[in-house]
Amino acid sequence: MNPRQKTGLVIFILGLILFLGQEFPRIFDIVREYVTFPVVIMLIGLYIILANRPHKKNSVDE
């Protein structure tokens, strides 16, 4: 996935969250109670750890 596709996916997800927030405000009020600063920091850390792993190169000895 190239950077343009990743950016498009992020924008789409943010738009989806905004749309659902307008349609179902009660659900997002419940979610907002649990989304605190430490939770956001932990999620960012998990993303950095899991998403940015270097790919293993399959090297064949010749």
C-alpha positions as MATLAB code, in Angstrom:
seq = 'MNPRQKTGLVIFILGLILFLGQEFPRIFDIVREYVTFPVVIMLIGLYIILANRPHKKNSVDE';
ca = [
       0.000    0.000    0.000;
       1.539    3.269   -1.081;
       1.377    6.516    0.949;
      -1.441    7.933   -1.178;
      -3.628    4.894   -0.460;
      -2.838    5.091    3.260;
      -3.781    8.778    3.336;
      -7.019    8.070    1.502;
      -7.852    5.285    3.937;
      -7.230    7.552    6.933;
      -9.412   10.312    5.449;
     -12.164    7.790    4.689;
     -12.084    6.408    8.247;
     -12.174    9.908    9.746;
     -15.153   10.781    7.548;
     -16.891    7.566    8.581;
     -16.344    8.404   12.252;
     -17.773   11.895   11.749;
     -20.789   10.492    9.903;
     -21.481    7.866   12.557;
     -21.042   10.506   15.252;
     -23.890   12.481   13.737;
     -26.140    9.457   13.218;
     -25.504    7.766   16.564;
     -24.369   10.433   19.060;
     -25.211    8.288   22.100;
     -22.678    5.605   21.142;
     -19.914    8.164   20.712;
     -20.714    9.725   24.087;
     -20.054    6.324   25.655;
     -16.839    5.852   23.662;
     -15.610    9.360   24.550;
     -15.729    8.474   28.257;
     -13.107    5.753   27.718;
     -10.878    7.536   25.209;
      -8.526    9.430   27.463;
      -5.024   10.761   26.803;
      -3.208    7.635   28.121;
      -5.394    5.396   25.950;
      -4.578    7.461   22.855;
      -0.847    7.322   23.655;
      -1.031    3.530   24.093;
      -2.833    3.118   20.762;
      -0.260    5.269   18.971;
       2.526    3.213   20.548;
       0.907   -0.051   19.484;
       0.516    1.259   15.949;
       4.180    2.245   15.799;
       5.272   -1.130   17.136;
       3.011   -3.278   14.967;
       2.737   -1.318   11.712;
       6.336   -0.216   11.197;
       8.089   -3.527   11.523;
      10.838   -3.930    8.956;
       9.942   -6.530    6.380;
      11.950   -9.726    6.451;
      13.903  -10.142    3.266;
      14.008  -13.644    1.912;
      17.602  -13.989    0.871;
      18.670  -17.092   -0.960;
      22.328  -18.012   -0.625;
      23.762  -18.715   -4.045;
];
